[in-house]
XYZ file of C-alpha atoms in Angstrom:
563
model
C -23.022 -23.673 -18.600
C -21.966 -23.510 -22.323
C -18.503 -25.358 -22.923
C -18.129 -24.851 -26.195
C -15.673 -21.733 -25.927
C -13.403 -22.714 -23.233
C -9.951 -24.483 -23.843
C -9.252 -28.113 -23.991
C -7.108 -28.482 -20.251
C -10.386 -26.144 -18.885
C -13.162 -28.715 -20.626
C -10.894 -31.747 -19.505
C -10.622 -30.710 -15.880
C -14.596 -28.669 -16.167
C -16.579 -30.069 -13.045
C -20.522 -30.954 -13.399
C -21.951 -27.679 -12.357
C -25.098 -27.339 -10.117
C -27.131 -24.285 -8.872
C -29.924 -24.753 -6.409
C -31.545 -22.099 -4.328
C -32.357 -22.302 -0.324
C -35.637 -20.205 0.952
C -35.155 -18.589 4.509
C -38.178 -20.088 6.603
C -40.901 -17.001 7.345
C -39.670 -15.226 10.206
C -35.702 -15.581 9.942
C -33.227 -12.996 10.193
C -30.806 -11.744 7.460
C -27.891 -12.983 9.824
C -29.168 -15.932 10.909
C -29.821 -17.466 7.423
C -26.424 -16.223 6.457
C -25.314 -18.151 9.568
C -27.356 -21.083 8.888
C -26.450 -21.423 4.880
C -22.534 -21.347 6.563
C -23.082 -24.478 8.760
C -24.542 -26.106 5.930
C -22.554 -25.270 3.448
C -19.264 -26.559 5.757
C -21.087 -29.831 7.011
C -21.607 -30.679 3.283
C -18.265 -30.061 2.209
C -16.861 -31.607 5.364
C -19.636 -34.780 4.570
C -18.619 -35.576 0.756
C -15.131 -34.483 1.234
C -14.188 -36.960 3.992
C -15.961 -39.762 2.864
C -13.321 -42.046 1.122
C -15.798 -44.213 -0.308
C -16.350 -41.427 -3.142
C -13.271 -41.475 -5.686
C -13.821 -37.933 -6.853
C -14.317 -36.755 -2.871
C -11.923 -33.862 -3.478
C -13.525 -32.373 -6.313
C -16.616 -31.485 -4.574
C -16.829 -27.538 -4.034
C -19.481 -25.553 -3.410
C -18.997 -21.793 -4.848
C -21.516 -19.831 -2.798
C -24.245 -20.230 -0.395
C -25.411 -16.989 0.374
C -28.341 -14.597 0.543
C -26.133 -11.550 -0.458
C -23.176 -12.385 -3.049
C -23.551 -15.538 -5.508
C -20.032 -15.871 -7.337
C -19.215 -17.625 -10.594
C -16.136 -18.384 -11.578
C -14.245 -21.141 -13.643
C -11.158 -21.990 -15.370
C -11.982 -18.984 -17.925
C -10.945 -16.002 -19.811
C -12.556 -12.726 -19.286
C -14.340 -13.028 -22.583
C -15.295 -16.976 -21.925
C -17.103 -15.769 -18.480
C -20.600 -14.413 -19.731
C -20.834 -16.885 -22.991
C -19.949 -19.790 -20.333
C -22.907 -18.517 -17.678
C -25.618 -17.065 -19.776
C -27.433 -16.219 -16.791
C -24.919 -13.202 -16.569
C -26.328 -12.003 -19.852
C -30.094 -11.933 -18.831
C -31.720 -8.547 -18.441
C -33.109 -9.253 -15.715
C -30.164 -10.351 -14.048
C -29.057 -6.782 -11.879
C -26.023 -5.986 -9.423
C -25.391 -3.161 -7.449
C -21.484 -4.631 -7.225
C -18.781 -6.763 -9.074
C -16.042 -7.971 -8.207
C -14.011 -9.838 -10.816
C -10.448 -11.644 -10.685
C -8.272 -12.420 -13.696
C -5.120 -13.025 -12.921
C -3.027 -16.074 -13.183
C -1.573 -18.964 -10.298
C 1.544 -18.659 -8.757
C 1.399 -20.534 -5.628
C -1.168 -23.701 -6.452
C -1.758 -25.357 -9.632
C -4.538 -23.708 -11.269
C -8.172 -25.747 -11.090
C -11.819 -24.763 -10.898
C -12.445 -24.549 -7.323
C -8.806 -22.155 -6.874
C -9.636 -19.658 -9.668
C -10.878 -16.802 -7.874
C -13.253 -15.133 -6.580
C -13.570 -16.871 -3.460
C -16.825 -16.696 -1.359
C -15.600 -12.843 0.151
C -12.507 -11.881 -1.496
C -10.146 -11.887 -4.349
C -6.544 -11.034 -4.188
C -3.434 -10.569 -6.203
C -0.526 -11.339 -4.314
C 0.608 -13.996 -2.284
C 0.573 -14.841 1.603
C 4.130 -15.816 2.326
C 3.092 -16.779 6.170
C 0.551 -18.908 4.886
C 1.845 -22.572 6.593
C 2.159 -20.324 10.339
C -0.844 -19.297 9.573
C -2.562 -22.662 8.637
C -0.974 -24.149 11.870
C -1.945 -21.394 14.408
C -5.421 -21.671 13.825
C -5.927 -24.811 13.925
C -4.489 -24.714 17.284
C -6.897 -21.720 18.595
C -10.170 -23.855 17.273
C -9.432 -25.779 21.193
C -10.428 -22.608 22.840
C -13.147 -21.375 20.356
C -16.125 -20.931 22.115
C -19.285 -19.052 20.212
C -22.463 -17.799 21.382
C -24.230 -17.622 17.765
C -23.324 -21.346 17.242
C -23.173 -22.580 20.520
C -22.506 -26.245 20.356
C -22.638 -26.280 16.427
C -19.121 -24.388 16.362
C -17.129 -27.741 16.139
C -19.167 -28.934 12.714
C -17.461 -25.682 11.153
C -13.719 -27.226 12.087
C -11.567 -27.099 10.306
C -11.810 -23.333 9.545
C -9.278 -24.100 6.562
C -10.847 -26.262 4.003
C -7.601 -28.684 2.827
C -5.937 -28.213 -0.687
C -6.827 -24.804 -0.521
C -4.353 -21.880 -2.460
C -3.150 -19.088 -0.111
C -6.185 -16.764 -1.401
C -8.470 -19.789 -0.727
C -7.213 -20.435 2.689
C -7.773 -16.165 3.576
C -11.338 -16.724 2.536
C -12.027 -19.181 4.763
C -10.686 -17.677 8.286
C -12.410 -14.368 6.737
C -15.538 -15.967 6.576
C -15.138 -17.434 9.812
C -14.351 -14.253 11.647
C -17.261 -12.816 9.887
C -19.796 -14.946 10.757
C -18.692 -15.388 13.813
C -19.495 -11.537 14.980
C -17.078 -9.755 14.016
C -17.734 -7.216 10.869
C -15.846 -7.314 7.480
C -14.002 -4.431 8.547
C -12.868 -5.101 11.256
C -11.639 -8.793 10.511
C -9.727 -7.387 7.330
C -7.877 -5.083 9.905
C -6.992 -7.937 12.213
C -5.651 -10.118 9.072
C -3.485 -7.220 7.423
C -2.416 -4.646 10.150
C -0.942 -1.925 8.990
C 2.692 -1.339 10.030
C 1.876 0.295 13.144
C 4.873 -0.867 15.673
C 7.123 2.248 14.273
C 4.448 4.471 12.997
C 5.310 7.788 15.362
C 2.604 9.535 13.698
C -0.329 7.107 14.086
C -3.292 7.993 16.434
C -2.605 6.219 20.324
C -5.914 4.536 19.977
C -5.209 2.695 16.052
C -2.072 1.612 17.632
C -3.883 0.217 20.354
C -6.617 -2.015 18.447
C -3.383 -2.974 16.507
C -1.136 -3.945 19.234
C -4.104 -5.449 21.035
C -5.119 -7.750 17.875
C -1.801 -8.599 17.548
C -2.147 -10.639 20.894
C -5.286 -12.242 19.403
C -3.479 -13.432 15.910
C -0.992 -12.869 13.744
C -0.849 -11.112 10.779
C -0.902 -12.405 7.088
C 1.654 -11.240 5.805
C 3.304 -10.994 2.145
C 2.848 -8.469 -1.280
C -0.928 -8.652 -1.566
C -3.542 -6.008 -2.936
C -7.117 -7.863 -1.434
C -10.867 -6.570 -2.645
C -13.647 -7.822 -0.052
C -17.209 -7.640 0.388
C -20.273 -9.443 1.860
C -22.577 -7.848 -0.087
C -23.209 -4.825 2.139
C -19.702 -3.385 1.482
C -17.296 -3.644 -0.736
C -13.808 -2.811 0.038
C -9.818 -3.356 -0.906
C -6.438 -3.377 1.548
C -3.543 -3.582 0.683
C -0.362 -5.168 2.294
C 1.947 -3.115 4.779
C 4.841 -2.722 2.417
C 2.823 -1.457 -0.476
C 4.153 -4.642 -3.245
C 0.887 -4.743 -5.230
C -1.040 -2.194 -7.132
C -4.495 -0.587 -6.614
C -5.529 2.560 -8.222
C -9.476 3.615 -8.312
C -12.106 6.009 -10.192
C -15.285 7.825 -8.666
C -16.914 9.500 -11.267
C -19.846 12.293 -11.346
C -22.360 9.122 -11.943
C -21.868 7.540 -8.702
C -19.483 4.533 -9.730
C -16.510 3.557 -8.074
C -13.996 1.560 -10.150
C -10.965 -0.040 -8.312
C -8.564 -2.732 -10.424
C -4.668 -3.404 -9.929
C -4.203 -0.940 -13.545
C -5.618 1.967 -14.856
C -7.884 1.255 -18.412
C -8.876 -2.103 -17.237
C -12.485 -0.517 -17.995
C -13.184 2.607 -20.604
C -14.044 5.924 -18.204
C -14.978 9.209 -19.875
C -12.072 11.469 -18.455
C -14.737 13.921 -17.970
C -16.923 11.950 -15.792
C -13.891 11.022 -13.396
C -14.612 13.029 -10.486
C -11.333 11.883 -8.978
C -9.122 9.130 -8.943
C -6.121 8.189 -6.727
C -4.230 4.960 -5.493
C -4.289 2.806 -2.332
C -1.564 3.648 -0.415
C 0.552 0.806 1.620
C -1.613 -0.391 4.886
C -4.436 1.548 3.995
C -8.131 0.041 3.182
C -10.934 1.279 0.703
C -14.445 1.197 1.432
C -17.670 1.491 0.169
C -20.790 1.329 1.994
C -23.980 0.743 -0.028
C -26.549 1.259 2.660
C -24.811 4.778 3.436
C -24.353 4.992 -0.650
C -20.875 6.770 0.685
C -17.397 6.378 -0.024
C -15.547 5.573 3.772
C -12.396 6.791 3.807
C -9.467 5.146 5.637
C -8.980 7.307 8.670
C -12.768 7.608 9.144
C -13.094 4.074 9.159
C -10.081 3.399 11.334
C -11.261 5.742 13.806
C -14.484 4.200 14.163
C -13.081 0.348 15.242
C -9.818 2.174 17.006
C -12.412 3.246 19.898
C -14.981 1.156 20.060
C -13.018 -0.170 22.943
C -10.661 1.013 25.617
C -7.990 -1.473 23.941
C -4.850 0.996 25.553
C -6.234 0.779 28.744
C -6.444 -3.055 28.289
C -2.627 -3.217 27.136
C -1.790 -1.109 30.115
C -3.828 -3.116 32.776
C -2.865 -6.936 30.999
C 0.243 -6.483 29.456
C 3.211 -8.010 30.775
C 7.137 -6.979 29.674
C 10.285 -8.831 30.428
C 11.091 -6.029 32.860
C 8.621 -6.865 34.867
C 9.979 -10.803 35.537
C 13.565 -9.274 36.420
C 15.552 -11.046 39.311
C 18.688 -10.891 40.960
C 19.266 -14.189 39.958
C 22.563 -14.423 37.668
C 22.139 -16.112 34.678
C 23.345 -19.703 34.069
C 27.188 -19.462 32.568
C 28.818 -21.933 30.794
C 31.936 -24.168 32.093
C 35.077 -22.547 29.800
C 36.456 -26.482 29.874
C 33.075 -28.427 28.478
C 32.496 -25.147 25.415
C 34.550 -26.852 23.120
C 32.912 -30.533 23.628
C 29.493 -28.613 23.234
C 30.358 -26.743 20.218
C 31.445 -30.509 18.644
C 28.833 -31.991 20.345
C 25.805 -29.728 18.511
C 28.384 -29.474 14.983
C 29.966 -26.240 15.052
C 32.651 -26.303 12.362
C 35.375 -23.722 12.225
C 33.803 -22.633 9.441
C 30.552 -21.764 11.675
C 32.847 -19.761 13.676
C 35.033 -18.128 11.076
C 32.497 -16.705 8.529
C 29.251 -17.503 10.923
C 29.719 -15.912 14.279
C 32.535 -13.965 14.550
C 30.803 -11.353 11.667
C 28.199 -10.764 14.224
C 30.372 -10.745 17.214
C 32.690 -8.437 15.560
C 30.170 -6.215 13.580
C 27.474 -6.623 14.711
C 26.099 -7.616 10.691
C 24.643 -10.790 9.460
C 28.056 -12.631 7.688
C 28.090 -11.449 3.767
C 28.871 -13.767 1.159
C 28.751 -13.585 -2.974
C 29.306 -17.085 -4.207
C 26.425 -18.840 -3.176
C 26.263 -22.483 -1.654
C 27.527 -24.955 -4.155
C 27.429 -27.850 -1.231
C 25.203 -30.939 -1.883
C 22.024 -31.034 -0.809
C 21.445 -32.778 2.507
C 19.563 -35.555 1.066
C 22.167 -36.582 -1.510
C 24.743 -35.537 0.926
C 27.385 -38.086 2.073
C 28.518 -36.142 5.152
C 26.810 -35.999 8.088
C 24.459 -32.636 7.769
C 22.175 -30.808 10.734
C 18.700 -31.186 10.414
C 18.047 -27.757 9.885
C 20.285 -28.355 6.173
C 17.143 -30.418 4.813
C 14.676 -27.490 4.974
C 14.362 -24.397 2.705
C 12.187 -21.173 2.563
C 9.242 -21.934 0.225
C 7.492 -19.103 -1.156
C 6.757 -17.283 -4.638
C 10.285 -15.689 -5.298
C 10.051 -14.171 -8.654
C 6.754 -12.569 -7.404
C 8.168 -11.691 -4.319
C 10.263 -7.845 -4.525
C 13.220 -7.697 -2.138
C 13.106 -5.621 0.830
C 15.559 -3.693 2.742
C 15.600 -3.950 6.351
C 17.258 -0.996 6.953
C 15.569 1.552 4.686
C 12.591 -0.190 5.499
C 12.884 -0.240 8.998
C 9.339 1.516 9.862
C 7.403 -1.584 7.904
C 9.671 -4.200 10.026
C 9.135 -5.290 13.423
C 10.042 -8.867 15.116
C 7.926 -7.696 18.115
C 5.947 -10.349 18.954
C 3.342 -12.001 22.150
C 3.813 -15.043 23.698
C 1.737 -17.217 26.233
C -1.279 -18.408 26.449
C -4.024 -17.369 24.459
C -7.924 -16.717 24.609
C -10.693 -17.539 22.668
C -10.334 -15.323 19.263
C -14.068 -14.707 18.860
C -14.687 -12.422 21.633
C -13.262 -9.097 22.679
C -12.380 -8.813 26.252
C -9.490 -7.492 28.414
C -7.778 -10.542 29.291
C -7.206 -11.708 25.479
C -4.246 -8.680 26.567
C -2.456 -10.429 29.209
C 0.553 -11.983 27.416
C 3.774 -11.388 27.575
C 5.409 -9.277 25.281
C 8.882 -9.559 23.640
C 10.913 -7.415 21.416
C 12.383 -10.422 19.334
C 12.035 -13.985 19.389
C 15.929 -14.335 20.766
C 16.316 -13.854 24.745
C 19.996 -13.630 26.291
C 20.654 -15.397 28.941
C 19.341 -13.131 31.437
C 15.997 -12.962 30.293
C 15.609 -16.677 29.882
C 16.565 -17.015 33.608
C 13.608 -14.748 34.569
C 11.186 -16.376 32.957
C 12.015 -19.781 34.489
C 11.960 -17.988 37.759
C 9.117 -16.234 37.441
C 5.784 -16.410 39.445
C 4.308 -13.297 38.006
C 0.209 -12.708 38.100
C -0.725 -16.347 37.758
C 2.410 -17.097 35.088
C 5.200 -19.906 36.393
C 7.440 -21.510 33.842
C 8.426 -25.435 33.417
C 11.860 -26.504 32.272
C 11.688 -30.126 30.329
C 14.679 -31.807 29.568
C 15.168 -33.074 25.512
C 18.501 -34.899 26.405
C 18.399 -38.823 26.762
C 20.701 -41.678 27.713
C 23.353 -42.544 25.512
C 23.185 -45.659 26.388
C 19.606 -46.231 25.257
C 20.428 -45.436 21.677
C 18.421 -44.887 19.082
C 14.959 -46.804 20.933
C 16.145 -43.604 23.762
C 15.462 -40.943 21.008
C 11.991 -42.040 19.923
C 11.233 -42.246 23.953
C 12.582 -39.221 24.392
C 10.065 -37.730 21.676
C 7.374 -39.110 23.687
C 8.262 -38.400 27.102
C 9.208 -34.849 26.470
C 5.187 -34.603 24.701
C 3.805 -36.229 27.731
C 5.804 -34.022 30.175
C 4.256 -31.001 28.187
C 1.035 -31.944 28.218
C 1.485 -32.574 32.308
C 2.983 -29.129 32.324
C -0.259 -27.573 31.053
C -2.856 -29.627 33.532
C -0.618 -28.305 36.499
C -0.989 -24.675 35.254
C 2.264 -24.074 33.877
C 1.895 -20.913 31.080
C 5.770 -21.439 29.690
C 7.661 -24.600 28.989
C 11.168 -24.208 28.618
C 12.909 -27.165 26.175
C 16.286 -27.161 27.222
C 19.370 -28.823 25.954
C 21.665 -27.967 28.653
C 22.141 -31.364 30.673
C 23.766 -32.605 27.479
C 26.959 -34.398 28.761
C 29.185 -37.584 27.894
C 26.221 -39.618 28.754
C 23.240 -37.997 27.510
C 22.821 -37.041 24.120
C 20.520 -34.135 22.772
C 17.569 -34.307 20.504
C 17.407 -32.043 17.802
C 15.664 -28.642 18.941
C 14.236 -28.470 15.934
C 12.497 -32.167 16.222
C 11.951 -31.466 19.829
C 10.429 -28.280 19.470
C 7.784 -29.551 16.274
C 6.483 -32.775 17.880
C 5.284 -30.791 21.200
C 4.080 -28.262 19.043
C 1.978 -30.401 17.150
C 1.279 -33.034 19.799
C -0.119 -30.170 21.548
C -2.391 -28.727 18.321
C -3.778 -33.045 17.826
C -4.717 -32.164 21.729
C -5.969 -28.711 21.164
C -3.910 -27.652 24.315
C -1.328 -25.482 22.026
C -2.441 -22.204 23.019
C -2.783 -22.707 26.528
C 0.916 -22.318 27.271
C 4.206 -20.568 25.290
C 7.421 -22.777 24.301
C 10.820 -21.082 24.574
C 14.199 -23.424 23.463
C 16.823 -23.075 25.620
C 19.469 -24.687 23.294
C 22.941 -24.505 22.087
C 22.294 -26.157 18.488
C 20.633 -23.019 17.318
C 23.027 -20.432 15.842
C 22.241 -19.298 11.935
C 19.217 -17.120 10.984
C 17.846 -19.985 9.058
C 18.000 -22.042 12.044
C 16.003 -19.430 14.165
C 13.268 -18.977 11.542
C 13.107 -23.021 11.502
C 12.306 -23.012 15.043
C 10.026 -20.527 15.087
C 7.749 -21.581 12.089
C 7.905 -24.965 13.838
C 6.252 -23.540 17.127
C 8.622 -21.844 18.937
C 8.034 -18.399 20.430
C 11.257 -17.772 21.914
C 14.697 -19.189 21.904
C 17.716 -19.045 23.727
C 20.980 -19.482 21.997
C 23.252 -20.129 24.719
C 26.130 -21.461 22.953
C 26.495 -18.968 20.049
């Protein structure tokens, strides 16, 4: 590498580069080696990167290790790229593909091992459900089980390489899916669904491997325009809601050109043999063995029914109709609501300009002057612990959306329950139960603690301690409530129920929210999360912010009693 071009924050931060080569043995399939270059390049990185005897541990990155795509990439300009890797300029040096990236950070910091491409993709956009993301699969690597890597699988964990940018962190769980068995196709469409929930239009069977995926993970989400390819195929999807641009050439001599504007490279208008854009949900495809052009529906088609996934739904699936009871839900006592509502701080201002809005309306409250309070850490007055959180994402990337006009691209549909291992395809990944939103009434949450429905019973733990025990009760409390939930899981139990609802003059509550996140991640350390679902039955909860809180924090339902 050449760094006489590049600027002076590029040459400060410029790594020692290294390029070695790796022979398959005689005899050794395509996929294997692939398979086998992937286990070594994640026990090396896992090696030098862990090892806190080396200063300079987290520098270490290794590019690509592959037999098909070899990417370079840098802290560079367009025009430094070739002069920096002269290798690029030999003429001997041949591609049948290229996928390039120039566009600049808005997540992460920029650095060497962030720019972009990463080892299967490149993307413009950003992954606003990136932390959910991060969490939930670390928590399905406890039931990963793989016949191609057998007892190897746990030297690829984590899937998610730390310090990673949002792009970085897709790579990785691509990559994993891939060489786990599932195709490039395929995994992209489990990552980025379309918006499928309130397509009318869309084929029953692409609904189907949509809904059924859905039960497997959840998408990952946010305005993001994503090329792939392992070499074999190259490809581009973009996000449900359509945020990010992606317009494309085939001309007469057999070259497709896709970038996020039109001119980024000189095409003879008369060689364009047509052009068009990528359309919201809907994925590109070239294959290079077929030397064809796929197009979406053709593609779609193809992984919609390669499996009776609607018949799986039908046969698995369990609804909240089917736990009803004639059981009347638990009430509240008309003479202890007003020592709740102080008890969990409702102010009258919570009620005013909070509630009654969507008691009355049925609207989220509307408001045009902002919150000019303190923040809660420089706050005097006693604040929830909800106030000390806020959203973090890209904003000024990030367009606004309207619910209601863009009701068809908007679901809160979600299922809940335990889980099965994400690297095979089987019926039973579909028995979970589904929910239309993450907030039950009253009713609903009294059916699923009474219910003994095809192998699924429910455990109610209590997150209220002794007043008396003060503040040595609450950190007990932490810890018995993890232990009780761990119990819950070796005696079978598929929901646990946190409830606040003994709260009294004697026992105190624990925050929901603190409740909720240490058995979520005491759970995850165990790799016992996705054995079991956790629904909050609490009266604390009552803004939106609060809800999305306990949710990003592992919840998957929650019951508002009080509001």
């Amino acid at each position: 590498a050449d760094e006489a071009d590049i600027g002076p924050t590029a040459r400060a931060a410029a790594p020692a580069i290294e390029q070695l080569f790796v022979a398959a043995a005689e005899g050794v399939e395509a996929d294997v080696f692939e398979r086998q270059l992937y286990l070594i390049r994640k026990r090396a990185s896992h090696l030098l990167r862990t090892d806190t005897s080396l200063q300079q541990r987290s520098l270490f990155y290794i590019c690509s290790l592959s037999s098909k795509v070899m990417i370079y990439k840098g802290m560079l300009t367009p025009g430094q790229l070739l002069p920096f890797y002269p290798d690029l300029n030999d003429p001997d040096y041949q591609t049948h593909l290229a996928m390039v990236h120039s566009r600049f950070s808005t997540n992460t910091f920029p650095s060497w091992d962030r720019a972009q491409p990463n080892r299967f993709m490149s993307h413009n956009g950003e992954i606003n459900t990136l932390r959910g993301n991060i969490n939930w699969m670390q928590a399905r690597e406890g039931l990963m089980k793989s016949d191609l890597f057998g007892d190897q699988l746990e030297s690829l964990f984590p899937v998610v390489e730390p310090d990673c940018s949002d792009s970085g962190t897709f790579d990785n769980v691509l990559e994993f899916l891939l060489m786990t068995g599932r195709t490039l196709q395929e995994s992209v469409m489990m990552m980025i669904p379309e918006a499928w929930q309130k397509h009318e239009s869309m084929p029953e069977a692409k609904r189907a491997f949509y809904e059924y995926h859905s039960c497997l993970m959840e998408p990952w989400d946010g305005p993001a325009s994503i090329v792939f390819t392992d070499g074999q195929y190259i490809g581009a999807v973009l996000d449900r809601n359509g945020l990010r641009p992606s317009r494309y050439y085939l001309t007469h001599d057999d070259r497709v050109i896709m970038a996020s504007e039109v001119g980024v490279l000189p095409v003879d208008p008369k060689l364009v043999k047509y052009k068009g854009r990528l359309k919201p949900g809907r994925m590109f495809l070239v294959d290079f063995d077929q030397g064809e052009l796929i197009a979406d529906k053709d593609l779609k088609t193809e992984f919609s029914e390669r499996r009776p996934y609607a018949q799986w739904l039908r046969d698995q699936r369990i609804t909240l109709p089917d736990l009803a009871s004639d059981t009347p839900a638990e009430g509240l006592n008309e003479e202890t609501v007003l020592e709740r509502m102080q008890a969990f701080g409702y102010t009258l201002e919570t009620l005013q300009f909070m509630l009654l809005p969507m008691i009355e309306e049925k609207r989220d409250p509307v408001g045009s002057m902002g919150n000019d309070s303190s923040l809660a850490c420089l706050s005097d007055e006693p604040r929830m612990l909800y106030d000390y959180f806020k959203q973090l994402f890209a904003q000024v990337t990030n367009p606004a959306i309207d619910s209601i006009r863009e009701e068809i691209i908007m679901s809160l549909e979600s299922y809940i329950g335990p889980e099965s291992n994400l690297l095979k395809s089987a019926e039973g990944h579909a028995h979970r139960l589904l929910i239309p939103h993450p907030i039950l009434s009253n009713q609903e949450l009294t059916d699923i603690k009474l219910m003994d429905h095809r192998g699924w019973r429910s455990c109610t733990i209590d997150i209220t301690f002794a007043k008396s025990d003060g503040d040595a009760g609450m950190l007990k409390a932490v810890q018995r409530i993890c232990q009780e939930a761990e119990q819950a899981i070796e005696d079978g139990y598929s929901i646990l129920v946190l409830s606040d609802r003994d709260i009294g003059p004697q026992r105190l509550p624990l925050s929901t929210l603190l409740a909720c996140g240490a058995v979520h991640h005491h759970l995850i350390k165990g790799a016992l999360r996705t054995r079991v679902g956790i629904v909050l039955e609490t009266g604390e909860a009552r803004e939106v912010h609060h809800h999305c809180l306990l949710v990003g924090y592992g919840a998957d339902a929650i019951n508002p009693y009080l509001a």
